[in-house]
Every structure is written in structure tokens, then in C-alpha cells.
Amino acid sequence: MTGAQALVQALELVGADTVFGLPGGTILPTYDPLYDSEAVRHILVRHEQGAGHAAQGYAMVTGKVGVCMATSGPGATNLVTAIADAYMDSVPIVAITGQVNSAAIGTDAFQEADIRGITMPITKHNFLVTKPEDIPHAIAAAFHLAATGRPGPVLVDISKDAQQAEAEFVWPEQLDLPGYRPVTQPHAKQIREAVKLIEAAHRPVLYVGGGVTKSRAYDELAELVELTGIPVVTTLTARGAIPDSHPLNFGMPGMHGTVPAVGALQRSDLLISLGARFDDRVTGNLDSFAPDAKVIHADIDPAEISKNRYADVPIVGDVGEVMRQLHTALAGAELQDLKPWQERLQSMAERYPTGWEPPVDDVLSPQQVISRIGEIAGPDAYFAAGVGQHQMWAAHFLPHERPGHWLNSGGAGTMGYCVPAAMGAKVGQPDAVVWGIDGDGCFQMTNQELTTCALEGIPIKIAVINNQSLGMVRQWQTLFYDGRYSNTDLKTNMVPNFPKLAEAMGCVGLRATHPDEVDEVINQAMAINDRPVVVEFVVHKDAMVWPMVAAGTSNDAIKIARDMAPDWEDEIL
């Protein structure tokens, strides 16, 4: 068979049922046999970046490897943002790209781009395949690499002549991956050392990151919390790993985290980091971060441990297995009385709740809009968000009660993530309600994928939170640049007309400008299941995201509103 036929057969054998892609000259040989495949559904996107984010969304809600496909040159480079996003957030995707004929590689041939070299720093691994007989092994290896160890993106770049040439199809019985041996089982000695620190701690905190979500170790986390009574904070990418309604969940720490979550880390004497990486958005000024805390750092990627914060007890392994072994080792252990610590954090949560001031003159509050979407859609819905103010409000005010129902660009902070990620999520969970919470700036980057959704029967619901500006940048300009709003006014009160734009793409377009209209348009959107729906909410322009820790400052400098900060002197036990 041809290399292209081998590629399609390999995709079928690894269980890939969906490919998001867009054809072009060098991948065209593969699109011919793909046309006949009954096992693999191809979804024709409008831009390759959309294919990449859709593959991410699909992977996030299914736990499977997402697949995207593009041709050479600009087709391949259009995937780069999504690949980088998947790398930062450890999302398992395989990107398949066509390459120019092998004899032309390095000659600046038409649409030649060294996509392997370009993506070397942002992929877990990548392959350049120039022989048809190498294609089955490359695909099998790519899926294995993407899904095992620390998940991430893998690129397979295949020359056009390798797709056209013929060879015997040989499916590998074993994968030849020299040096690739991810450690999933934690070392028993490190578990014992961790137990000693937990037994001695008076103010421990479980600092839960996206690794728990990728490992789907929700039951293990819940059991560890119930056994120990240790308070929990969840990073942006881990929202929902434990329900917000759990009395020991104090929310999201960091730059826009809750006061009790930030206070818990800063006043802790032991951080138990589970699949988190001490990102600067969490730590603030690293020198002043959690000054009294010892650290137990568990992560499947040894490169993350002690990278930013020294780990007193490093544990390399799958966080689910780490928590299972901690649970066993802690059974019967005598922990310190954590009641005073729990009560102090609960008191902090009551005194510094995360909320908002309703705007005057009947203008829509973006926080209230997002909150109502969550209340009406319910916790079983899946929510994707763009990047900016609406992302932070969505992180705080949506119902994060179900694990794995929150899709977000955490590490890269990619504007344009929302619409295609929601599309991928709906393909992966076709019977679920999928909402995207997007900003007017983000939406204008990738909204063309709504055409894909309309034609492919993918009825997602997108809320455009229209504050007529690049809101988060405007907030920084308000606070740090004396209100000089240089190039952040998008003038989306003039163009585009979002409902008409949505209708032009085959969607239903709705708009709310008054508080009395909010529930009505959300309920209308919920009732429409045969087409995508776009709801524009025209909101207050100067709404701010609070709390906030200014970039590069200490978490102790958190503000709950402009010129208002907690009195940390009262928080000393």
C-alpha cells in the first residue's frame, strides 16, 4: 500500500476517530484514502490554528489523544500556536503535517518550512518521515509519546513522496523509543519522608495543579482530603478537580486568586504540590512566596521539581499513584490538630469573598452574566474560555463542580482558544451542553470556526462578553499607565455586529444589553440544539478583575479592590 494508505490505517489502529484538519498540496496524498475511511471522521476547519485548538478540546474532554492535520509551509506554521499551547498545558495531541518531497528538503522549495525545527522546543517529540515503511511506527510512537508520562504534543512531518511511495504495511509489535521510560511509580522512601512532614505540619496545604486533571486522579484527591483534612487550593487549570462546594476547597491562588487561597499558601508551613509547577502567576515574587513552608513536590516530569522552588521532598511519579500511596501510608498516622488552620482559612473566606459591585445605569455586569450562564447551564455543562478578564471571571464564577469540565489556555494564555476548543469539546462529548465564554477581542481571532460548527453539526454556544476593548490590558493601563488607553479600544460598539456575523456563519445570533434580557437570551440559547448560537452581552467597559497581585510583586500585596488590601496582621495564628 502507499504511505498515505498506511497513515490512514495506522490512525485507525491507534483508535483515532476524529481528525481536525485542512488539506493542501503536500498532504493531499493522505486526504485521498482518508476520504474512504469509515473509522476516522475528518472535520474541515477554516484555519489550521482552529484544528489544533479543536484537537486540544477533544483531548481534554475525552482523555484520548487529539489529532490535527495540515499541509506544509504556512499550513504547518499555522498550527504552531496551538502546539505551543498544548505543550504549556500538557495536552496530548498529535499534529500530522505534509512536507515537500524529500529530495527538495533544504532547497527552499515552494511552501517548504522546517516545521520539525520550528516545533522542536514546543513538542514532546517530533518526527520527520521520508520513507513509507517508517510511517506505521511513527504514528504508533507519536500516540504513545503524547499520552504517556507527562502528556503533550507530538509532531509527525511526512514528506509527500513518502506518502506516495509503496511499501509493505508492518504494524510494530514493540516501539523502539530509546531512553523513553517515564517514571510513574513514586519511590517508597520519598513517600515515607513526605509522611513525616505531613505528620509534623500545623498549616499544610494541598497545592493542586493541572497534572491532577491530566491524570484524572479526582477520586484519589478527594480521598486524600477526606483522610487528612488538609485545605486545598486549585490552580487555573485544575479548577473542578475538587468541587468548589467542598468546605476545604479555598479556590484559585495567584495573580487573580482568592484571598484565602493566596493566604493559605503564604501562611502555610507545608506545601504539598500535586502536578503543579510553581508558575509565576501563582507565586508572584518567588523570593517572598510561602516563606515559612517546606515543600513536597510530586510531578511525573522530574524537570519540574525544584525548577522554581526547592523541594524538601521531591517525588517523581504519576500524581494519582502518589496520592494512592500517600493515602495508604497516612492511614493510622497521627496528624496535628488542623482545626485552627481550617477555621482561620474559613474565616478569611467569609471576610474576603470574591464578588463584584453591580454597575449603575442598568449596564450589564460581566461577572453577573457569566455567573448566570453557569447557574442556568448547570455544573454538568462543559465550559471553555478565552483569555483575559472574562477568563478570570469564568474561573471564579462558573460552577466548577465536575472535574474535567473546564477548558482553558493556562500556560500560553492564547487568545483565540475558546471557539475551536469548544468545538473540539462538543465533538468529544456530543450529548453534553458546551458553552464558550469569550471576549470581543478573542472572538475576532478564531470565530470563523463557527462556520465549521454550523456545517458539521456541532451546536456549541458562545457568549461574547463585549466590553469594547482588550479588557485585561485596559485594566493594566488603568492601574499602571495612568489611564492612557493606548490601542486597546476595539470599538466593537460600532463593528462588527456580532449577531449578524454569527448569522452569516450559519449560527443563531442573539444580543443582551439590559439586565432584564440576560436570562431570556441564555434560555433561548439553551433551547437551540440544531445550530451553534452566539450571544453578545454588551457589558460595562470599566469592570475590573479583583482580587489582584500586581506582576512581580509579593502575594502579600494582594488587593481586594483598588487601594484595598487584607490586613495580614490579623491572619497570624
XYZ file of C-alpha atoms in Angstrom, residues 1-533:
533
model
C 0.000 0.000 0.000
C 1.031 3.629 -0.300
C 2.434 5.582 2.607
C -0.765 7.627 2.673
C -2.868 4.460 2.966
C -0.533 3.260 5.698
C -1.002 6.526 7.551
C -4.793 6.227 7.492
C -4.649 2.579 8.552
C -2.278 3.476 11.378
C -4.686 6.156 12.587
C -7.458 3.572 12.618
C -5.325 1.102 14.554
C -4.442 3.604 17.295
C -8.132 4.380 17.710
C -8.215 7.875 16.280
C -11.847 8.565 15.404
C -11.602 12.291 14.614
C -9.098 14.428 12.710
C -9.394 18.209 12.599
C -7.597 19.456 9.523
C -7.306 21.395 6.294
C -5.745 19.912 3.129
C -3.078 21.320 0.831
C -0.585 20.173 -1.771
C 1.831 18.121 0.300
C -0.750 16.346 2.477
C -3.091 15.732 -0.439
C -1.984 12.105 -0.987
C -3.215 11.309 2.532
C -6.540 13.063 2.057
C -7.397 10.671 -0.776
C -7.534 7.439 1.309
C -8.842 9.445 4.294
C -11.909 10.187 2.135
C -12.798 6.471 2.239
C -12.159 5.806 5.912
C -15.270 4.794 7.838
C -13.491 4.853 11.200
C -11.953 8.306 11.047
C -14.132 11.405 10.791
C -12.374 14.384 9.239
C -13.626 17.820 10.242
C -12.667 20.501 7.726
C -11.671 23.619 9.682
C -11.271 27.154 8.310
C -7.822 27.782 9.763
C -5.169 25.358 10.961
C -4.908 27.065 14.368
C -8.541 26.108 14.847
C -7.647 22.489 14.068
C -5.006 22.485 16.779
C -7.198 24.005 19.490
C -10.090 21.728 18.499
C -7.786 18.735 18.929
C -6.938 20.105 22.395
C -10.602 20.475 23.331
C -11.357 16.972 22.119
C -8.439 15.558 24.124
C -9.404 17.442 27.285
C -12.945 16.066 27.471
C -12.291 12.524 26.237
C -8.921 11.711 27.771
C -7.853 10.483 24.326
C -5.193 11.890 22.021
C -6.488 14.709 19.804
C -5.403 14.798 16.163
C -4.898 17.715 13.796
C -3.580 17.721 10.225
C -2.189 20.342 7.866
C -0.114 20.733 4.771
C 3.417 22.111 4.589
C 4.707 25.660 4.968
C 2.051 28.115 6.164
C -0.400 25.317 6.840
C 2.049 23.753 9.244
C 3.162 27.022 10.825
C -0.471 27.953 11.470
C -0.512 25.003 13.856
C 2.377 26.346 15.897
C 0.347 28.433 18.364
C -1.909 25.517 19.207
C 1.062 23.163 19.540
C 2.771 25.600 21.914
C -0.454 25.919 23.880
C -0.754 22.134 24.195
C 2.875 21.918 25.297
C 2.456 24.507 28.048
C -0.702 22.842 29.370
C 0.401 19.217 28.824
C -2.444 18.313 26.460
C -1.935 15.134 24.390
C -2.278 15.890 20.688
C -0.635 14.526 17.544
C -0.085 17.019 14.724
C 0.417 15.460 11.291
C 1.888 17.674 8.589
C 2.793 17.116 4.958
C 6.319 18.029 3.910
C 7.755 18.715 0.458
C 9.369 15.822 -1.416
C 12.383 14.502 0.449
C 14.751 15.447 -2.384
C 13.552 19.054 -2.141
C 14.002 19.411 1.632
C 16.533 22.150 2.291
C 16.189 23.753 -1.145
C 13.643 26.434 -0.200
C 11.064 24.620 -2.290
C 7.596 26.094 -2.633
C 5.833 26.038 0.752
C 8.784 24.407 2.465
C 9.117 25.133 6.167
C 11.291 23.312 8.655
C 8.313 22.594 10.890
C 10.297 19.981 12.774
C 12.939 22.545 13.657
C 10.342 25.212 14.398
C 8.449 22.991 16.822
C 11.456 21.346 18.448
C 11.158 23.456 21.654
C 7.366 23.140 21.883
C 6.782 19.454 21.284
C 7.383 16.479 23.483
C 8.935 14.820 20.433
C 8.725 15.113 16.674
C 9.439 13.009 13.624
C 10.427 13.704 10.030
C 9.401 10.681 7.946
C 10.775 10.291 4.414
C 10.143 6.557 3.827
C 6.705 4.930 3.577
C 7.775 1.899 5.610
C 8.513 4.183 8.596
C 5.015 5.678 8.795
C 3.254 2.988 10.928
C 5.943 3.092 13.623
C 5.998 6.896 13.648
C 2.239 7.111 14.185
C 2.198 4.389 16.852
C 5.117 6.038 18.645
C 3.580 9.508 18.392
C 0.338 8.419 20.059
C 2.242 6.564 22.782
C 4.505 9.540 23.484
C 1.638 12.032 23.507
C -0.433 10.066 26.017
C 2.123 8.620 28.429
C 4.330 10.214 31.051
C 3.717 13.944 31.049
C 1.206 14.314 28.200
C 1.980 16.704 25.377
C 2.027 17.417 21.654
C 3.940 15.255 19.158
C 4.529 16.252 15.536
C 4.803 13.813 12.624
C 6.041 15.529 9.458
C 5.800 13.260 6.389
C 7.299 14.056 3.007
C 4.980 13.954 0.025
C 6.981 11.257 -1.750
C 6.807 9.053 1.384
C 3.018 9.340 1.224
C 3.002 8.427 -2.483
C 5.542 5.577 -2.487
C 4.535 1.998 -1.720
C 5.762 -0.331 0.989
C 4.552 -3.314 2.978
C 2.447 -2.298 5.976
C 4.073 -3.581 9.167
C 2.466 -2.654 12.472
C 5.128 -2.532 15.212
C 4.839 -5.224 17.875
C 7.114 -3.130 20.090
C 8.012 0.539 19.949
C 11.636 1.485 19.510
C 11.940 4.532 21.776
C 15.467 4.583 23.227
C 15.710 6.394 26.552
C 11.961 6.962 26.954
C 10.992 5.446 30.280
C 8.633 7.743 32.200
C 8.599 7.061 35.926
C 5.058 6.583 37.182
C 5.683 4.792 40.475
C 6.952 7.035 43.285
C 9.888 5.931 45.411
C 8.791 4.412 48.738
C 11.471 6.297 50.683
C 10.179 9.628 49.378
C 6.632 8.693 50.380
C 7.879 7.941 53.910
C 9.706 11.291 54.044
C 6.573 13.067 52.853
C 4.502 11.411 55.571
C 6.934 12.670 58.219
C 6.489 16.268 57.023
C 2.693 15.898 56.852
C 2.591 14.494 60.395
C 4.577 17.450 61.704
C 2.728 20.198 59.827
C 0.293 22.555 61.551
C -0.630 24.584 58.435
C -0.378 22.223 55.426
C -1.957 22.993 52.046
C -2.616 20.745 49.049
C -1.487 22.861 46.087
C -3.258 21.112 43.188
C -2.257 21.758 39.576
C -3.287 20.674 36.103
C -1.376 17.414 36.469
C -4.203 16.084 38.641
C -6.638 16.893 35.826
C -4.453 15.251 33.179
C -4.019 12.187 35.389
C -7.776 12.178 36.105
C -6.866 11.486 39.722
C -10.014 13.073 41.162
C -11.037 10.194 43.396
C -7.545 9.956 44.841
C -7.564 13.689 45.623
C -10.962 13.503 47.298
C -9.880 10.518 49.395
C -6.669 12.256 50.484
C -8.577 15.379 51.516
C -11.136 13.357 53.465
C -8.436 11.330 55.237
C -6.232 14.250 56.245
C -8.492 17.313 56.393
C -5.788 19.326 54.661
C -7.094 22.502 52.927
C -6.890 22.617 49.118
C -6.172 25.289 46.529
C -6.513 24.571 42.795
C -4.678 26.397 40.030
C -6.455 27.811 36.987
C -6.055 24.582 35.001
C -7.144 22.435 37.944
C -10.459 24.196 38.611
C -13.050 21.486 39.235
C -10.542 18.838 40.325
C -12.353 19.060 43.660
C -15.808 20.673 43.825
C -15.968 24.355 44.697
C -18.661 23.438 47.200
C -16.238 21.309 49.241
C -15.661 23.105 52.565
C -11.888 22.625 52.357
C -11.551 23.981 48.806
C -10.425 27.598 49.043
C -10.301 28.271 45.331
C -7.666 29.516 42.947
C -4.413 31.127 44.148
C -2.241 33.553 42.254
C -2.415 36.872 40.452
C -6.220 36.856 40.390
C -6.743 34.240 43.063
C -8.970 34.353 46.103
C -7.696 35.899 49.319
C -7.997 32.643 51.326
C -6.169 30.664 48.601
C -3.330 33.182 48.431
C -3.308 33.485 52.214
C -3.220 29.715 52.617
C -0.051 29.440 50.530
C 1.624 32.469 52.123
C 0.915 31.356 55.710
C 1.465 27.630 55.145
C 4.199 25.621 56.855
C 3.943 22.795 54.302
C 3.023 22.896 50.619
C 2.083 19.545 49.105
C 2.336 20.304 45.409
C 0.498 17.790 43.218
C 1.047 18.191 39.479
C 1.677 21.930 39.788
C 4.743 23.812 38.601
C 5.064 26.925 40.770
C 4.185 29.177 37.845
C 4.955 32.876 38.323
C 1.238 33.657 38.066
C 0.838 31.608 41.270
C 3.969 32.505 43.191
C 4.242 36.227 42.444
C 7.689 37.347 43.568
C 9.303 33.979 44.151
C 11.600 35.254 46.909
C 8.628 36.120 49.101
C 6.420 33.170 48.174
C 5.269 30.945 51.068
C 8.266 31.986 53.201
C 7.688 29.542 56.078
C 6.703 26.484 54.055
C 8.563 23.281 53.458
C 7.701 21.698 50.111
C 6.674 18.228 48.996
C 6.650 18.365 45.188
C 5.094 15.457 43.263
C 5.196 15.523 39.477
C 5.626 12.992 36.685
C 8.129 15.306 34.999
C 11.378 15.397 37.020
C 12.385 18.588 35.195
C 9.638 20.488 37.033
C 10.794 19.551 40.519
C 12.875 22.267 42.220
C 12.844 24.266 38.962
C 11.306 27.311 40.605
C 11.004 26.391 44.289
C 13.316 23.987 46.121
C 11.585 20.760 47.083
C 12.401 19.366 50.526
C 10.861 16.073 49.421
C 10.869 15.515 45.641
C 8.576 12.761 44.365
C 8.693 11.702 40.733
C 5.637 9.777 39.631
C 2.065 9.886 38.444
C 0.172 12.091 40.907
C -2.661 9.597 41.120
C -0.270 6.870 42.205
C 1.490 9.293 44.563
C -1.810 10.108 46.266
C -2.784 6.443 46.493
C 0.484 5.614 48.234
C 0.244 8.664 50.498
C -3.277 7.609 51.426
C -2.053 4.134 52.387
C 0.960 5.434 54.279
C -1.084 8.045 56.177
C -3.785 5.616 57.315
C -3.406 5.463 61.077
C -0.877 8.308 61.176
C -1.241 10.896 63.926
C -1.619 14.297 62.295
C -1.565 17.610 64.083
C -4.860 19.238 65.004
C -5.701 21.148 61.807
C -8.929 22.638 63.136
C -7.446 26.066 63.984
C -5.871 26.266 60.496
C -9.096 25.244 58.756
C -11.122 27.736 60.796
C -8.670 30.549 60.079
C -8.976 29.969 56.316
C -12.735 29.641 56.505
C -12.868 32.919 58.411
C -10.728 34.533 55.738
C -13.088 33.234 53.032
C -16.069 34.757 54.860
C -14.375 38.125 55.369
C -12.890 38.405 51.855
C -15.374 36.793 49.458
C -14.808 37.074 45.718
C -17.638 39.131 44.294
C -18.406 42.254 42.340
C -20.087 45.623 42.559
C -23.105 45.867 40.233
C -22.734 48.693 37.703
C -25.077 51.661 37.740
C -27.456 52.794 34.973
C -28.653 49.266 34.130
C -25.443 48.363 32.283
C -24.640 44.655 32.250
C -22.149 43.361 34.783
C -19.841 40.832 33.066
C -19.433 38.894 36.303
C -23.192 38.590 36.717
C -23.622 37.484 33.100
C -21.036 34.722 33.476
C -22.491 33.702 36.812
C -25.988 33.395 35.309
C -24.693 31.316 32.386
C -23.194 28.916 34.915
C -26.353 28.786 37.016
C -28.665 28.188 34.049
C -26.393 25.759 32.179
C -25.594 23.884 35.389
C -22.487 22.051 36.579
C -22.798 19.234 34.052
C -22.059 21.605 31.162
C -18.571 21.913 29.723
C -17.098 25.407 29.700
C -14.270 26.725 27.518
C -12.925 30.238 27.992
C -10.778 32.645 26.044
C -8.022 34.647 27.690
C -8.393 37.890 29.571
C -10.772 39.365 32.119
C -13.629 37.073 31.090
C -11.320 34.100 31.669
C -10.675 35.104 35.270
C -14.338 35.830 35.951
C -15.215 32.452 34.405
C -12.632 30.798 36.657
C -14.293 32.352 39.722
C -17.998 32.436 38.944
C -18.801 29.346 36.841
C -19.888 26.228 38.755
C -16.676 24.207 38.967
C -18.305 21.149 40.470
C -17.348 18.489 37.913
C -13.740 17.542 37.145
C -12.569 17.894 33.567
C -15.388 20.236 32.547
C -13.199 23.375 32.355
C -11.101 24.059 29.241
C -8.632 26.851 29.321
C -5.359 28.139 27.961
C -3.423 28.404 31.204
C 0.277 28.436 30.354
C 0.411 30.156 26.976
C -2.619 32.391 27.542
C -3.735 32.078 23.933
C -6.392 34.500 22.738
C -8.471 32.684 20.123
C -8.524 29.429 22.078
C -12.198 29.451 23.066
C -14.276 28.851 19.922
C -12.233 25.986 18.414
C -11.631 24.386 21.827
C -15.382 24.426 22.468
C -15.865 22.878 19.021
C -13.485 20.040 19.896
C -15.174 19.531 23.254
C -18.605 19.226 21.644
C -17.264 16.657 19.164
C -15.810 14.687 22.075
C -18.973 14.987 24.206
C -21.782 15.364 21.638
C -24.592 14.865 24.168
C -23.334 17.497 26.601
C -24.009 21.225 26.697
C -20.844 23.125 25.740
C -20.528 26.857 26.373
C -17.642 29.049 25.327
C -17.054 32.249 27.298
C -15.142 34.571 25.002
C -14.145 38.216 24.880
C -14.807 40.519 21.947
C -11.060 40.589 21.245
C -10.503 36.824 21.482
C -13.632 36.071 19.481
C -12.400 38.055 16.489
C -9.326 35.834 16.198
C -10.887 32.417 15.520
C -14.653 32.900 15.207
C -14.525 31.558 11.639
C -14.647 28.064 13.117
C -18.329 28.706 13.813
C -18.797 28.127 10.084
C -17.185 24.736 10.605
C -19.552 24.080 13.515
C -22.616 25.105 11.509
C -21.754 22.859 8.572
C -20.550 19.884 10.624
C -23.498 19.844 13.044
C -21.612 20.958 16.147
C -24.103 23.106 18.124
C -21.913 24.930 20.620
C -22.987 28.065 22.479
C -20.667 31.061 22.590
C -21.074 34.032 24.925
C -19.211 37.100 23.682
C -18.541 39.354 26.670
C -18.302 42.614 24.755
C -16.641 45.384 26.769
C -15.458 47.068 23.561
C -11.802 46.711 24.471
C -8.898 44.423 25.234
C -10.133 44.322 28.794
C -7.224 42.901 30.765
C -4.715 45.151 29.003
C -7.028 48.092 29.632
C -7.143 47.134 33.331
C -3.331 47.274 33.487
C -3.415 50.633 31.683
C -5.898 51.876 34.276
C -3.764 50.742 37.189
C -0.203 51.203 35.935
C -0.278 53.649 32.984
C -2.441 56.458 34.414
C -5.421 55.500 32.274
C -3.603 56.072 28.968
C -5.529 53.582 26.838
C -3.068 53.089 24.034
C -4.604 50.877 21.327
C -6.956 48.843 23.486
C -10.240 50.339 22.280
C -11.617 47.786 19.787
C -14.651 49.948 19.005
C -16.840 46.869 18.933
C -19.777 49.116 19.729
C -19.505 50.055 16.033
C -18.275 46.967 14.181
C -18.600 44.060 13.844
C -22.262 43.411 14.500
C -21.788 40.139 16.370
C -25.320 38.702 15.962
C -25.274 39.435 12.216
C -21.756 37.998 11.942
C -22.988 34.853 13.674
C -25.980 34.595 11.343
C -23.699 34.997 8.332
C -21.814 31.905 9.526
C -24.971 29.817 9.864
C -25.484 30.366 13.593
C -28.224 31.973 15.652
C -27.194 35.434 16.802
C -28.591 36.999 19.976
C -27.796 40.123 21.973
C -28.464 41.403 25.500
C -27.795 44.966 26.577
C -30.020 45.270 29.680
C -30.024 43.141 32.865
C -33.625 42.123 32.234
C -32.587 40.429 28.969
C -29.820 38.206 30.355
C -31.823 35.177 31.454
C -34.030 35.378 28.379
C -31.159 35.101 25.872
C -29.364 32.395 27.880
C -32.550 30.326 27.976
C -33.047 30.890 24.247
C -29.512 29.655 23.618
C -30.083 26.625 25.840
C -33.210 25.716 23.838
C -31.394 25.693 20.467
C -29.632 22.424 19.754
C -29.567 22.188 15.962
C -27.172 25.070 15.305
C -24.423 26.983 17.048
C -25.544 30.061 18.969
